Tab-separated table of C-alpha atoms in Angstrom:
chain	number	residue	atom	x	y	z
S	1	MET	CA	16.308	71.838	31.493
S	2	THR	CA	14.062	73.329	28.873
S	3	ARG	CA	10.410	73.985	29.593
S	4	ARG	CA	7.970	74.693	26.820
S	5	PHE	CA	4.920	76.797	27.444
S	6	LEU	CA	2.753	76.184	24.368
S	7	VAL	CA	-0.694	77.327	25.431
S	8	THR	CA	-1.943	80.939	25.494
S	9	VAL	CA	-5.218	81.406	27.339
S	10	ILE	CA	-7.567	84.276	26.515
S	11	VAL	CA	-10.790	84.733	28.446
S	12	THR	CA	-13.461	87.189	27.281
S	13	LEU	CA	-16.466	87.989	29.405
S	14	SER	CA	-19.550	89.942	28.378
S	15	LEU	CA	-22.482	90.626	30.669
S	16	THR	CA	-25.682	92.421	29.713
S	17	VAL	CA	-27.582	94.188	32.458
S	18	SER	CA	-31.121	95.489	32.036
S	19	ALA	CA	-31.703	99.216	32.397
S	20	ALA	CA	-33.483	100.646	35.429
S	21	PHE	CA	-36.806	102.417	35.263
S	22	ALA	CA	-36.414	106.110	34.677
S	23	SER	CA	-39.097	107.350	37.051
S	24	GLU	CA	-38.732	107.641	40.780
S	25	ALA	CA	-40.252	105.192	43.254
S	26	ALA	CA	-41.998	105.704	46.562
S	27	ASP	CA	-42.882	103.796	49.703
S	28	HIS	CA	-46.491	102.860	50.276
S	29	PRO	CA	-48.130	105.673	52.283
S	30	ILE	CA	-49.349	103.271	54.999
S	31	ILE	CA	-46.646	100.566	55.127
S	32	GLY	CA	-43.168	102.070	54.916
S	33	ARG	CA	-39.761	100.499	54.539
S	34	PHE	CA	-37.514	98.964	57.200
S	35	ASP	CA	-35.176	101.654	58.501
S	36	GLY	CA	-32.112	101.878	56.256
S	37	ALA	CA	-33.504	99.625	53.513
S	38	ARG	CA	-33.036	100.489	49.832
S	39	LEU	CA	-35.789	100.203	47.263
S	40	PHE	CA	-34.579	97.912	44.461
S	41	HIS	CA	-37.656	97.350	42.274
S	42	GLN	CA	-41.314	98.344	42.329
S	43	GLU	CA	-44.460	97.647	40.303
S	44	VAL	CA	-47.829	99.315	40.974
S	45	SER	CA	-51.260	98.644	39.478
S	46	ARG	CA	-54.132	101.040	40.105
S	47	PHE	CA	-56.496	98.083	39.972
S	48	GLY	CA	-55.509	94.447	39.725
S	49	GLN	CA	-55.917	90.932	41.080
S	50	TYR	CA	-53.666	89.525	43.775
S	51	THR	CA	-53.371	86.039	45.293
S	52	LEU	CA	-52.568	86.356	48.989
S	53	THR	CA	-50.989	83.336	50.681
S	54	VAL	CA	-52.631	82.782	54.084
S	55	GLY	CA	-51.602	79.162	54.734
S	56	GLU	CA	-49.203	76.502	53.568
S	57	GLU	CA	-51.713	75.564	50.853
S	58	GLU	CA	-54.395	78.232	51.367
S	59	THR	CA	-54.772	81.435	49.359
S	60	VAL	CA	-57.235	84.324	49.062
S	61	ARG	CA	-57.912	86.178	45.788
S	62	VAL	CA	-58.353	89.940	46.316
S	63	GLU	CA	-58.823	92.913	43.988
S	64	GLY	CA	-57.750	96.508	44.337
S	65	GLU	CA	-54.741	98.780	44.090
S	66	VAL	CA	-51.649	96.557	44.141
S	67	TRP	CA	-48.179	97.677	45.237
S	68	MET	CA	-45.292	95.195	44.965
S	69	THR	CA	-41.880	96.413	46.124
S	70	LEU	CA	-38.530	94.648	46.560
S	71	TYR	CA	-36.250	96.134	49.218
S	72	ASN	CA	-32.607	95.502	50.086
S	73	ALA	CA	-32.295	95.484	53.870
S	74	PRO	CA	-29.189	97.012	55.512
S	75	ASP	CA	-25.986	94.981	55.655
S	76	ASP	CA	-26.134	94.787	59.451
S	77	SER	CA	-29.744	93.572	59.590
S	78	SER	CA	-31.107	90.029	59.773
S	79	THR	CA	-34.244	88.374	58.476
S	80	PHE	CA	-35.415	88.076	62.079
S	81	SER	CA	-35.025	91.812	62.724
S	82	VAL	CA	-37.009	92.614	59.557
S	83	TYR	CA	-39.671	90.036	60.457
S	84	SER	CA	-40.072	91.058	64.105
S	85	THR	CA	-40.099	94.769	63.292
S	86	TYR	CA	-42.831	94.463	60.667
S	87	ARG	CA	-44.909	92.141	62.852
S	88	SER	CA	-44.757	94.593	65.760
S	89	PHE	CA	-45.619	97.465	63.415
S	90	LEU	CA	-48.612	95.674	61.885
S	91	GLU	CA	-50.012	94.661	65.272
S	92	ALA	CA	-49.576	98.199	66.584
S	93	GLU	CA	-51.459	99.555	63.546
S	94	GLY	CA	-54.428	97.257	64.146
S	95	PHE	CA	-53.718	94.603	61.508
S	96	GLU	CA	-54.873	91.026	61.984
S	97	ILE	CA	-52.015	88.566	61.423
S	98	LEU	CA	-53.282	85.897	59.015
S	99	LEU	CA	-50.055	83.890	58.699
S	100	SER	CA	-46.677	84.208	60.370
S	101	TYR	CA	-43.493	82.183	59.845
S	102	ARG	CA	-40.456	83.131	61.878
S	103	PRO	CA	-37.063	82.636	60.169
S	104	GLY	CA	-36.538	78.928	59.617
S	105	ASP	CA	-40.162	77.924	60.354
S	106	ALA	CA	-41.506	78.177	56.807
S	107	PRO	CA	-41.812	74.932	54.809
S	108	ARG	CA	-38.968	74.304	52.406
S	109	GLY	CA	-39.523	76.205	49.169
S	110	PHE	CA	-42.433	78.173	50.652
S	111	LEU	CA	-41.236	81.620	49.515
S	112	LYS	CA	-40.848	80.353	45.960
S	113	GLU	CA	-44.504	79.295	45.978
S	114	VAL	CA	-45.499	82.697	47.374
S	115	TYR	CA	-43.546	84.517	44.680
S	116	ASP	CA	-44.861	82.315	41.866
S	117	ARG	CA	-48.398	83.417	42.784
S	118	THR	CA	-47.472	87.125	42.753
S	119	ARG	CA	-44.636	87.506	40.262
S	120	PHE	CA	-43.186	90.801	39.097
S	121	ALA	CA	-44.107	91.535	35.486
S	122	ASN	CA	-40.515	92.647	34.885
S	123	ASN	CA	-38.248	90.029	36.426
S	124	ARG	CA	-35.088	91.998	35.543
S	125	ASN	CA	-33.142	88.906	34.422
S	126	LEU	CA	-33.866	87.042	37.693
S	127	GLN	CA	-32.672	89.974	39.809
S	128	ALA	CA	-36.175	90.613	41.123
S	129	SER	CA	-37.060	86.976	41.815
S	130	ALA	CA	-33.854	85.080	42.656
S	131	PRO	CA	-33.266	86.812	46.023
S	132	ILE	CA	-36.684	85.608	47.237
S	133	THR	CA	-36.989	82.225	45.521
S	134	ASN	CA	-33.414	81.038	46.088
S	135	GLY	CA	-32.539	82.322	49.529
S	136	SER	CA	-31.621	80.135	52.476
S	137	ASN	CA	-34.557	78.119	53.837
S	138	SER	CA	-33.145	78.439	57.347
S	139	MET	CA	-33.503	82.240	57.178
S	140	ALA	CA	-36.774	82.552	55.220
S	141	ALA	CA	-39.644	84.372	56.964
S	142	TYR	CA	-43.158	85.417	55.965
S	143	LEU	CA	-46.035	87.582	57.177
S	144	ALA	CA	-49.595	88.027	55.893
S	145	ALA	CA	-52.034	90.481	57.488
S	146	ARG	CA	-55.250	92.447	56.904
S	147	ARG	CA	-57.060	95.476	58.286
S	148	ASP	CA	-60.556	96.768	57.558
S	149	ASP	CA	-60.779	100.504	56.917
S	150	ALA	CA	-63.675	102.781	56.024
S	151	GLY	CA	-62.773	102.724	52.343
S	152	GLY	CA	-62.071	99.006	52.079
S	153	THR	CA	-59.621	96.388	53.302
S	154	ILE	CA	-55.827	96.513	53.304
S	155	TYR	CA	-53.945	93.254	52.751
S	156	VAL	CA	-50.206	92.911	53.381
S	157	SER	CA	-47.767	90.194	52.312
S	158	ILE	CA	-44.081	90.279	53.325
S	159	ALA	CA	-41.667	87.610	52.034
S	160	ILE	CA	-38.247	87.943	53.715
S	161	ALA	CA	-35.157	86.087	52.503
S	162	ALA	CA	-31.363	86.050	52.782
S	163	GLY	CA	-28.565	84.087	51.195
S	164	TRP	CA	-28.602	85.278	47.576
S	165	TYR	CA	-26.716	88.387	48.573
S	166	SER	CA	-24.991	88.885	51.903
S	167	TYR	CA	-27.797	91.190	53.116
S	168	PRO	CA	-31.484	90.275	53.552
S	169	GLN	CA	-34.051	91.241	50.933
S	170	TYR	CA	-37.812	91.330	51.238
S	171	LYS	CA	-40.815	91.719	48.948
S	172	LEU	CA	-43.490	93.948	50.481
S	173	ASP	CA	-46.882	93.713	48.767
S	174	VAL	CA	-49.829	95.900	49.780
S	175	VAL	CA	-53.340	95.586	48.306
S	176	GLN	CA	-56.113	98.118	49.032
S	177	THR	CA	-59.613	97.052	47.999
S	178	GLY	CA	-62.260	99.533	46.879
S	179	GLY	CA	-59.940	101.313	44.478
S	180	ASP	CA	-60.738	102.826	41.088
S	181	ARG	CA	-61.334	100.104	38.487
S	182	GLY	CA	-60.742	102.510	35.585
S	183	ARG	CA	-63.230	103.408	32.842
S	184	ILE	CA	-63.963	102.881	29.164
S	185	VAL	CA	-63.670	106.079	27.125
S	186	SER	CA	-66.351	106.213	24.398
S	187	THR	CA	-65.691	107.816	21.022
S	188	GLY	CA	-69.409	108.242	20.187
S	189	THR	CA	-71.361	111.486	20.086
S	190	ARG	CA	-73.011	110.835	23.449
S	191	THR	CA	-69.761	110.815	25.392
S	192	GLU	CA	-70.157	112.383	28.813
S	193	PRO	CA	-67.474	114.746	30.038
S	194	ASP	CA	-64.640	113.030	31.819
S	195	THR	CA	-64.659	115.101	34.966
S	196	ALA	CA	-62.821	112.756	37.295
S	197	ASP	CA	-59.123	113.266	37.500
S	198	ALA	CA	-57.517	109.867	37.762
S	199	ALA	CA	-54.698	109.791	40.232
S	200	PRO	CA	-51.413	108.986	38.516
S	201	ALA	CA	-49.884	105.611	39.238
S	202	PRO	CA	-47.130	105.829	41.820
S	203	PRO	CA	-43.618	105.848	40.359
S	204	ARG	CA	-41.564	102.674	40.083
S	205	GLU	CA	-37.895	103.136	40.717
S	206	ASP	CA	-35.730	104.964	43.214
S	207	PRO	CA	-32.366	105.492	41.487
S	208	THR	CA	-31.586	108.653	43.440
S	209	ALA	CA	-32.531	107.411	46.890
S	210	ASP	CA	-29.950	107.644	49.635
S	211	PRO	CA	-28.824	104.012	50.111
S	212	VAL	CA	-28.739	104.318	53.886
S	213	ALA	CA	-31.343	106.963	54.692
S	214	PRO	CA	-34.774	105.838	55.969
S	215	SER	CA	-37.951	106.780	54.141
S	216	ALA	CA	-40.278	109.551	55.188
S	217	ASP	CA	-42.558	107.033	56.853
S	218	PRO	CA	-40.207	104.273	57.953
S	219	VAL	CA	-40.850	101.271	60.101
S	220	ALA	CA	-38.665	101.650	63.162
S	221	ARG	CA	-35.767	99.199	63.268
S	222	SER	CA	-36.024	96.467	65.858
S	223	GLU	CA	-33.703	96.795	68.820
S	224	ALA	CA	-33.742	93.038	69.442
S	225	PRO	CA	-30.224	91.582	69.768
S	226	ARG	CA	-28.849	90.416	66.433
S	227	ARG	CA	-27.018	87.175	65.753
S	228	LEU	CA	-23.285	87.317	65.191
S	229	LEU	CA	-23.636	87.089	61.425
S	230	SER	CA	-26.786	89.252	61.334
S	231	GLY	CA	-28.450	86.768	59.019
S	232	SER	CA	-26.083	87.702	56.192
S	233	GLY	CA	-24.108	84.473	55.952
S	234	SER	CA	-24.394	82.062	53.063
S	235	PHE	CA	-23.169	78.549	52.316
S	236	ARG	CA	-21.731	77.520	48.963
S	237	ILE	CA	-20.844	74.196	47.378
S	238	ARG	CA	-18.688	74.183	44.264
S	239	SER	CA	-17.706	71.161	42.206
S	240	GLY	CA	-15.937	70.875	38.900
S	241	TYR	CA	-12.919	69.778	36.934
S	242	ALA	CA	-9.400	71.180	36.698
S	243	GLY	CA	-6.678	70.769	34.097
S	244	PHE	CA	-3.146	72.128	33.857
S	245	LEU	CA	-2.687	74.742	31.145
S	246	PHE	CA	0.993	74.409	30.316
S	247	ILE	CA	3.272	71.545	29.269
S	248	ASP	CA	5.573	71.301	32.252
S	249	PRO	CA	7.569	68.169	33.258
S	250	ALA	CA	6.853	66.755	36.696
S	251	ILE	CA	10.075	64.875	37.343
S	252	ALA	CA	11.948	65.205	34.076
S	253	GLY	CA	14.606	67.854	33.817
S	254	VAL	CA	16.119	67.495	37.284
S	255	ILE	CA	19.231	65.852	38.668
S	256	GLY	CA	18.721	62.314	39.890
S	257	GLU	CA	20.797	60.158	42.189
S	258	GLN	CA	20.834	56.381	42.233
S	259	SER	CA	22.064	54.320	45.153
S	260	GLY	CA	25.466	52.829	44.431
S	261	GLY	CA	25.965	54.959	41.321
S	262	ASP	CA	26.992	58.395	40.104
S	263	PRO	CA	24.481	61.224	39.624
S	264	ILE	CA	22.869	61.289	36.183
S	265	GLU	CA	21.050	64.018	34.316
S	266	VAL	CA	17.416	63.304	33.573
S	267	GLU	CA	16.269	64.693	30.226
S	268	ALA	CA	12.698	65.792	29.625
S	269	GLY	CA	10.781	64.119	26.844
S	270	ASN	CA	8.957	66.276	24.300
S	271	GLU	CA	5.572	65.402	25.767
S	272	GLY	CA	6.516	66.445	29.282
S	273	PHE	CA	3.905	66.625	32.046
S	274	LYS	CA	0.763	66.125	29.977
S	275	ASN	CA	-2.922	65.565	30.613
S	276	VAL	CA	-2.849	66.754	34.211
S	277	HIS	CA	-6.477	66.836	35.277
S	278	GLY	CA	-8.944	65.832	37.940
S	279	PRO	CA	-12.088	66.728	39.912
S	280	PHE	CA	-12.450	69.089	42.848
S	281	VAL	CA	-15.136	69.890	45.414
S	282	GLU	CA	-15.223	72.944	47.659
S	283	ALA	CA	-17.430	74.060	50.544
S	284	ALA	CA	-17.417	77.719	51.568
S	285	TRP	CA	-19.098	79.711	54.323
S	286	PHE	CA	-19.363	83.455	53.663
S	287	MET	CA	-19.461	85.357	56.926
S	288	ASN	CA	-20.565	88.532	55.185
S	289	ARG	CA	-20.945	89.959	51.706
S	290	ASN	CA	-17.273	89.788	50.758
S	291	VAL	CA	-15.275	87.340	52.901
S	292	GLY	CA	-15.610	83.593	53.335
S	293	LEU	CA	-13.839	80.510	54.655
S	294	THR	CA	-13.219	77.632	52.251
S	295	ALA	CA	-12.317	73.957	52.483
S	296	GLU	CA	-11.481	71.934	49.385
S	297	PHE	CA	-10.561	68.428	48.321
S	298	SER	CA	-9.196	67.736	44.853
S	299	ARG	CA	-7.380	65.088	42.877
S	300	LEU	CA	-4.885	65.506	40.036
S	301	ALA	CA	-3.493	62.700	37.930
S	302	SER	CA	-1.177	62.457	34.918
S	303	ASP	CA	1.197	60.317	32.896
S	304	VAL	CA	4.820	61.383	32.423
S	305	SER	CA	7.292	59.932	29.938
S	306	PHE	CA	11.002	60.678	29.876
S	307	THR	CA	14.321	59.066	28.962
S	308	ALA	CA	17.442	58.745	31.115
S	309	GLY	CA	20.550	56.687	30.394
S	310	GLY	CA	18.905	54.792	27.560
S	311	VAL	CA	15.969	53.680	29.712
S	312	THR	CA	12.392	54.780	29.007
S	313	TYR	CA	10.416	55.710	32.080
S	314	THR	CA	6.613	55.894	32.260
S	315	SER	CA	5.372	57.518	35.446
S	316	ARG	CA	1.758	57.373	36.576
S	317	ASN	CA	1.241	60.150	39.072
S	318	GLU	CA	-1.596	60.903	41.463
S	319	MET	CA	-1.925	63.761	43.911
S	320	VAL	CA	-4.737	64.288	46.437
S	321	LEU	CA	-4.931	67.778	47.934
S	322	ALA	CA	-6.729	68.917	51.080
S	323	ARG	CA	-6.760	72.663	51.679
S	324	ALA	CA	-8.455	75.435	53.636
S	325	GLY	CA	-8.254	79.180	53.253
S	326	LEU	CA	-9.931	82.528	52.667
S	327	LEU	CA	-11.921	83.812	49.698
S	328	SER	CA	-12.587	87.472	49.025
S	329	ARG	CA	-15.203	88.356	46.437
S	330	MET	CA	-16.884	91.328	44.846
S	331	VAL	CA	-20.639	90.973	44.308
S	332	GLY	CA	-22.293	92.838	41.470
S	333	SER	CA	-24.749	95.499	42.601
S	334	ASP	CA	-26.977	95.228	39.510
S	335	TYR	CA	-26.300	91.614	38.517
S	336	PRO	CA	-25.693	88.776	40.987
S	337	SER	CA	-22.346	87.680	39.515
S	338	THR	CA	-19.157	87.593	41.576
S	339	ILE	CA	-15.431	87.877	41.017
S	340	GLY	CA	-13.335	86.274	43.747
S	341	VAL	CA	-9.714	85.880	44.771
S	342	GLY	CA	-8.674	83.112	47.162
S	343	PHE	CA	-5.637	81.935	49.086
S	344	SER	CA	-5.314	78.577	50.801
S	345	GLY	CA	-2.871	76.107	52.260
S	346	GLY	CA	-2.844	72.434	53.074
S	347	VAL	CA	-1.230	69.149	52.179
S	348	ALA	CA	-0.625	67.219	48.963
S	349	ILE	CA	-0.546	63.427	49.251
S	350	THR	CA	1.445	62.119	46.291
S	351	SER	CA	1.817	58.673	44.782
S	352	PHE	CA	4.148	57.816	41.881
S	353	VAL	CA	4.649	54.536	40.066
S	354	ILE	CA	7.474	54.467	37.496
S	355	GLU	CA	7.719	51.691	34.969
S	356	GLN	CA	11.225	51.245	33.504
S	357	GLN	CA	11.473	49.611	30.120
S	358	ALA	CA	14.806	48.421	28.724
S	359	SER	CA	15.602	45.429	26.509
S	360	GLY	CA	12.128	43.977	26.989
S	361	SER	CA	12.231	44.001	30.785
S	362	HIS	CA	9.901	45.932	33.086
S	363	VAL	CA	10.934	47.212	36.492
S	364	TYR	CA	8.581	49.126	38.791
S	365	THR	CA	9.746	51.834	41.168
S	366	ARG	CA	7.404	53.578	43.606
S	367	ALA	CA	7.366	56.728	45.735
S	368	GLU	CA	4.837	58.121	48.192
S	369	ASP	CA	5.140	61.324	50.184
S	370	VAL	CA	3.205	64.201	51.731
S	371	PHE	CA	4.138	67.807	50.916
S	372	PRO	CA	2.798	71.194	51.985
S	373	VAL	CA	0.883	73.102	49.328
S	374	LEU	CA	0.027	76.779	48.882
S	375	SER	CA	-2.389	78.060	46.276
S	376	GLY	CA	-3.798	81.264	44.872
S	377	SER	CA	-6.907	81.445	42.719
S	378	ALA	CA	-9.167	83.800	40.781
S	379	GLU	CA	-12.736	82.903	39.870
S	380	LEU	CA	-15.828	84.213	38.127
S	381	VAL	CA	-19.282	82.968	39.174
S	382	VAL	CA	-22.286	83.721	36.933
S	383	PRO	CA	-25.839	82.644	37.932
S	384	VAL	CA	-27.624	80.449	35.405
S	385	VAL	CA	-30.956	79.414	36.888
S	386	GLY	CA	-32.290	79.195	40.421
S	387	PHE	CA	-29.524	78.799	42.964
S	388	ALA	CA	-27.180	77.226	40.376
S	389	ALA	CA	-24.313	79.103	38.768
S	390	LEU	CA	-21.374	78.468	36.468
S	391	THR	CA	-17.824	79.086	37.644
S	392	ALA	CA	-14.542	79.424	35.788
S	393	GLY	CA	-11.133	80.494	37.005
S	394	PHE	CA	-7.424	79.931	37.358
S	395	GLU	CA	-5.389	78.441	40.176
S	396	TYR	CA	-1.661	78.363	40.845
S	397	LEU	CA	-0.334	75.491	42.966
S	398	PHE	CA	2.997	75.902	44.722
S	399	ILE	CA	4.334	72.662	46.215
S	400	PRO	CA	7.772	73.138	47.809
S	401	ALA	CA	9.012	69.561	47.358
S	402	ASP	CA	12.706	69.060	48.101
S	403	LYS	CA	13.011	65.507	46.842
S	404	LEU	CA	11.196	62.325	45.927
S	405	GLU	CA	12.713	58.995	46.935
S	406	PHE	CA	11.768	55.949	44.886
S	407	ARG	CA	12.284	52.307	45.820
S	408	THR	CA	12.387	49.488	43.286
S	409	ASP	CA	10.091	46.519	43.840
S	410	GLY	CA	11.913	43.420	45.131
S	411	THR	CA	15.243	45.185	45.698
S	412	ASN	CA	16.965	47.608	48.055
S	413	ASN	CA	17.693	50.024	45.225
S	414	THR	CA	16.612	53.632	45.673
S	415	MET	CA	16.482	56.605	43.329
S	416	THR	CA	16.149	60.186	44.514
S	417	PHE	CA	14.901	63.070	42.387
S	418	ARG	CA	15.877	66.508	43.604
S	419	GLU	CA	13.490	69.483	43.443
S	420	PRO	CA	10.699	67.798	41.485
S	421	ASN	CA	8.318	70.227	39.855
S	422	LEU	CA	4.845	69.263	41.079
S	423	GLY	CA	2.937	72.554	40.909
S	424	GLY	CA	1.597	74.661	38.075
S	425	ILE	CA	-1.282	76.736	36.740
S	426	SER	CA	-4.625	75.077	36.117
S	427	LEU	CA	-7.915	76.103	34.540
S	428	ARG	CA	-10.944	75.213	36.657
S	429	ILE	CA	-14.566	75.049	35.519
S	430	GLY	CA	-17.609	73.805	37.370
S	431	LEU	CA	-21.001	74.369	38.950
S	432	VAL	CA	-21.896	76.305	42.101
S	433	ALA	CA	-24.869	75.976	44.430
S	434	GLU	CA	-25.270	78.735	47.034
S	435	PHE	CA	-27.835	78.775	49.832
């Protein structure tokens, strides 16, 4: 048997990641970070406008010094622990709670509406917005609060989400009214001396911060019992299309046996196992940042032509696969793309219909069987917009089939093919939605 591998596959990937701010960042002096959280992005305005969400459809426009900071919560935290800790802290510090949604209580898409009213000026290629706007609705939480001080009023908004990464993330916004509006510097001869020293704007980034150390003024971590998955789980649906990469005969090129006759050698046609393709759909639950459980259904179909003993055979093949397994992935720290490797096992339900053509006659022979299947895969997932992403990868199917037994319609004749080659390497492309 001669197999021809005629296709060489080359995949080139290029990702561009935006550079981080050069200056250091700092926690707000009154409202610190959750213990162990890491500062990911920060924008500060000495005087600006801010739209505070205080109801499902109610907002308040305030002016003052505006701090907006995105934090990565610790891997072992949950959105509930972040929510409950900040609520307890705010109440203890004399803040009035204006709006409070526990995880799962917020209306669907609520955090996206909150973020759209108070967007970062630098979105960092969706890295600063996607964690909040595309997290899991079942884990989304929100707090809004205010406190009157001698120098003005302090407003706080905390949008807490999980599901984009395996750890929770939250956007902490603090607005202090009564701040310095700035001044116009005149170039005329009557310019008065500029005696006031304007306080420098707080820095923006924290590239040197210890990723696990708390800030100087942290919010104490809640000691409330955490759920098993600590709010870090995520659910993914992937759907796409797969096609075999190499020309590889399915039945041709093996030794066949016919009932009542001598064994014959089956010769592979030049076309071989061509046009093997079909759809697939996968559901995956990621227990943490790197490991998930997968379940997949897929269908592969093809036409095979070969010649044996002067008879032309046309085989229409269909295979339905049901599998479950494990997927391990690496998540980018600066860009939310992932590279994953998976292993799974299951069953392959096969159906073959062979049409034999000789001297103008047509005879149909059929075979159906169920085989075990093992597979290994490698994938790349790149976010496109919102919670949607593109995926591309390779999969190797190993189907240890010992034989296929065919029966001819209207007769007792049988034909057995030994060691049929049903597996192979396929290229898979598709779309991913992760919640």
